[in-house]
Amino acid sequence: MAINGQSTDQAALLDAELELWTTTFSYIKSMALKSALDLKLADAIHSHGGAATLPQIITKVDIHPSKIPCLRRLMRTLTASGVFTLQQHNAKTPANEPTYTLTPSTQLLVSSRPRNLASIMAMLLNPALVIPFLEIGSWFRHPMPDPCIFSHTHGEALWDMAGRDPWFDALINDGMVSDSRFIMDVAVKECGQVFEGVGSLVDVGGGLGAASQVISKAFPRLECSVMDLAHVVARAPSGSGVKYVAGDMFESVPPADAVFLKWVLHDWGDDECVKILKNCKKAIPSRENGGKVIIFDIVVGVGQSAVKHQEMHALFDLYIMLVNGIERDEQEWEKIFLEAGFSGYKIMPVLGFRSIIEVYP
C-alpha cells in the first residue's frame, strides 16, 4: 500500500530515520536553552509583560547587530522545542512581527522571580558538567574501580574542583540554592507535616542553607542548623536565622531531633551511604522520641507513571554517574537503610519526579 506515493515499509523507514535524527539533535535543544540563559531571553520577554516581539527582545539583550537574523533562528528553535510559544502578529504588533511568550517552564527562568531555576539550569548546562558526557563510551571501556566520569575527563573529582576553584564552587552552590528554594517552597506548603513536631533539625550537606532557611521561616520554633565542608560554610550568609557548622558527614553528624538530606545520598555508592546513615542514626533520638532522617531524593519507579517522570528517573540515573552516584529504586533504598541499622521507612512521592523518604531508627 502506498501513502503519498511511498510504500508503508519506506514510510516506516523514514520515520525511524527521523527518530534517530531527533534523538541525536536533542543536545541542540539543550544548547539552545543554554543560549537563552546566557542571553537572558526569558528576562527580556518578562520585561515586556511576558510577551515580546523580536525587535522588543533585541532592546533588552546584548548581541551584535550582525547576529539579529541568527537570533530569529534561535527563537524558532526555542519555540519548536516548547521553550517559548509563538503568537502570530496582531493589531498591537508591527506587521509580520510575531510575539514570543513565556511558557510555565520558562517563567521559572526569570531571574527576578523569587522562585526561579535559572541558576541550577545554568549549572547543569555548564561545559564542565556537559563535556564529560562526551567521554562515556571511553569510560565504559575501563575496569572498575575506575575514576568517575567527571574525574575521567577533568583529572579530579567534582568536589575537589569545587574546593580548588572558587568560581566553580559558586556555580555549584548557587545552582543548588536555586533548586532548594524552589522545591522547599513547595514542600513546606504541600508537605509541611514532615517537619511538624520536630524541635531541631540538621541539614547535612546543606550548602549555603537555602533549604534550611525556607524550613526555618515556615516553622519559626524549629531550630535549624546546616553542616557542610569548611570551604562551603565560609560562604554562608549571615543573619539567616540558621546556624552553620563546618564538618564532614563521613566522620560525624551534629545531634538533632531530625537529620535532613536533600539530594545528598544519590551522589554516593552504597558503602558511603551506609556510613553517612549510621552517623545520622547516632545523631538522632529513638523513633519513640521523634527521631528520624528526612530524605529528599529520587525513588526510581515510584510516583507518577507519566512518561516524562519515568524518563527523568532514567536520565537522572545516567547523569549522576558523573560522580559515581546512583538513583535507587525502593529495594535499593531499603537495602542501605537496613544495613545502616534503621527499623523502617516511609516513601511519599509528592515532589514531582522526587520523593520524600522518612527513615526511622
XYZ file of C-alpha atoms in Angstrom, residues 118-255:
138
model
C 17.854 29.852 36.279
C 20.965 29.131 38.356
C 20.594 25.365 38.524
C 19.852 25.126 34.803
C 22.944 27.250 34.112
C 24.917 24.897 36.359
C 23.669 21.747 34.635
C 24.424 23.203 31.192
C 27.896 24.458 32.094
C 30.623 22.912 29.897
C 32.397 21.476 32.952
C 29.362 19.250 33.576
C 28.389 18.678 29.931
C 31.723 17.761 28.319
C 32.266 14.626 30.488
C 29.242 13.009 28.847
C 31.119 13.005 25.550
C 33.511 10.559 27.236
C 31.008 7.962 28.488
C 31.842 5.488 25.722
C 35.536 5.696 26.577
C 34.799 5.465 30.308
C 32.889 2.188 29.850
C 35.999 0.517 28.441
C 37.913 0.901 31.716
C 37.603 -1.668 34.538
C 36.068 -0.878 37.899
C 37.048 0.565 40.277
C 37.630 3.487 37.998
C 37.595 7.269 38.304
C 34.089 8.637 37.901
C 33.109 10.138 34.541
C 33.856 13.655 35.804
C 37.337 12.669 37.009
C 37.946 10.666 33.829
C 37.525 13.915 31.874
C 38.907 16.559 34.237
C 41.543 14.610 36.123
C 39.999 15.455 39.511
C 36.736 14.866 41.355
C 33.931 17.408 41.167
C 34.171 18.140 44.885
C 37.948 18.635 44.615
C 37.478 21.080 41.748
C 34.874 22.959 43.801
C 37.278 23.152 46.733
C 40.072 24.440 44.499
C 38.173 26.794 42.166
C 36.014 29.495 43.835
C 34.166 30.229 40.575
C 33.180 26.579 40.094
C 32.292 26.276 43.777
C 29.972 29.282 43.429
C 28.424 27.786 40.273
C 27.566 24.557 42.112
C 26.350 26.226 45.298
C 24.287 28.876 43.508
C 22.676 26.156 41.425
C 21.776 24.116 44.478
C 20.461 27.233 46.245
C 18.015 27.919 43.413
C 16.812 24.313 43.423
C 16.461 24.298 47.212
C 14.424 27.486 47.300
C 12.114 26.146 44.615
C 11.493 22.641 45.928
C 11.447 23.619 49.610
C 8.829 26.300 48.996
C 6.622 23.587 47.503
C 7.499 21.123 50.264
C 6.652 23.332 53.250
C 3.332 24.313 51.658
C 2.249 20.872 50.496
C 4.130 18.509 52.847
C 4.696 20.582 55.974
C 3.621 17.723 58.235
C 7.062 16.192 57.688
C 8.600 18.980 59.796
C 5.792 19.439 62.324
C 6.680 18.433 65.873
C 10.415 18.461 65.169
C 12.325 20.574 67.699
C 15.705 20.648 65.984
C 16.970 19.722 62.541
C 20.426 19.493 60.993
C 20.686 19.848 57.218
C 23.643 17.639 56.303
C 25.437 18.682 53.133
C 23.089 21.657 53.065
C 25.458 24.042 51.301
C 24.605 27.689 51.871
C 21.481 26.789 53.837
C 18.788 27.709 51.323
C 16.640 24.706 52.258
C 17.012 25.272 55.995
C 16.179 28.956 55.621
C 12.853 28.057 53.989
C 12.128 25.492 56.714
C 13.086 27.938 59.481
C 10.850 30.648 58.056
C 7.889 28.278 57.762
C 8.461 26.771 61.231
C 9.963 29.518 63.449
C 10.116 27.263 66.524
C 12.206 24.688 64.687
C 15.920 25.142 65.390
C 17.737 24.626 62.089
C 21.439 24.138 61.501
C 23.463 23.338 58.405
C 26.557 21.156 58.292
C 28.862 21.221 55.283
C 32.547 21.334 54.443
C 34.560 24.281 55.722
C 35.037 25.972 52.330
C 31.260 25.885 51.790
C 30.361 27.171 55.254
C 32.844 30.019 54.739
C 30.467 31.430 52.095
C 27.341 31.073 54.250
C 25.193 34.207 54.598
C 24.904 35.958 57.949
C 21.634 36.861 59.630
C 19.751 33.971 58.035
C 18.413 32.579 61.314
C 20.236 29.322 60.607
C 23.328 28.040 62.408
C 26.254 26.818 60.280
C 28.654 24.071 61.327
C 31.774 23.006 59.445
C 32.159 19.257 59.411
C 32.401 16.006 57.477
C 29.346 13.745 57.312
C 31.628 10.723 56.931
C 33.050 11.420 60.382
C 30.070 12.609 62.446
C 26.762 14.486 62.341
C 25.686 17.077 64.950
C 22.890 15.882 67.264
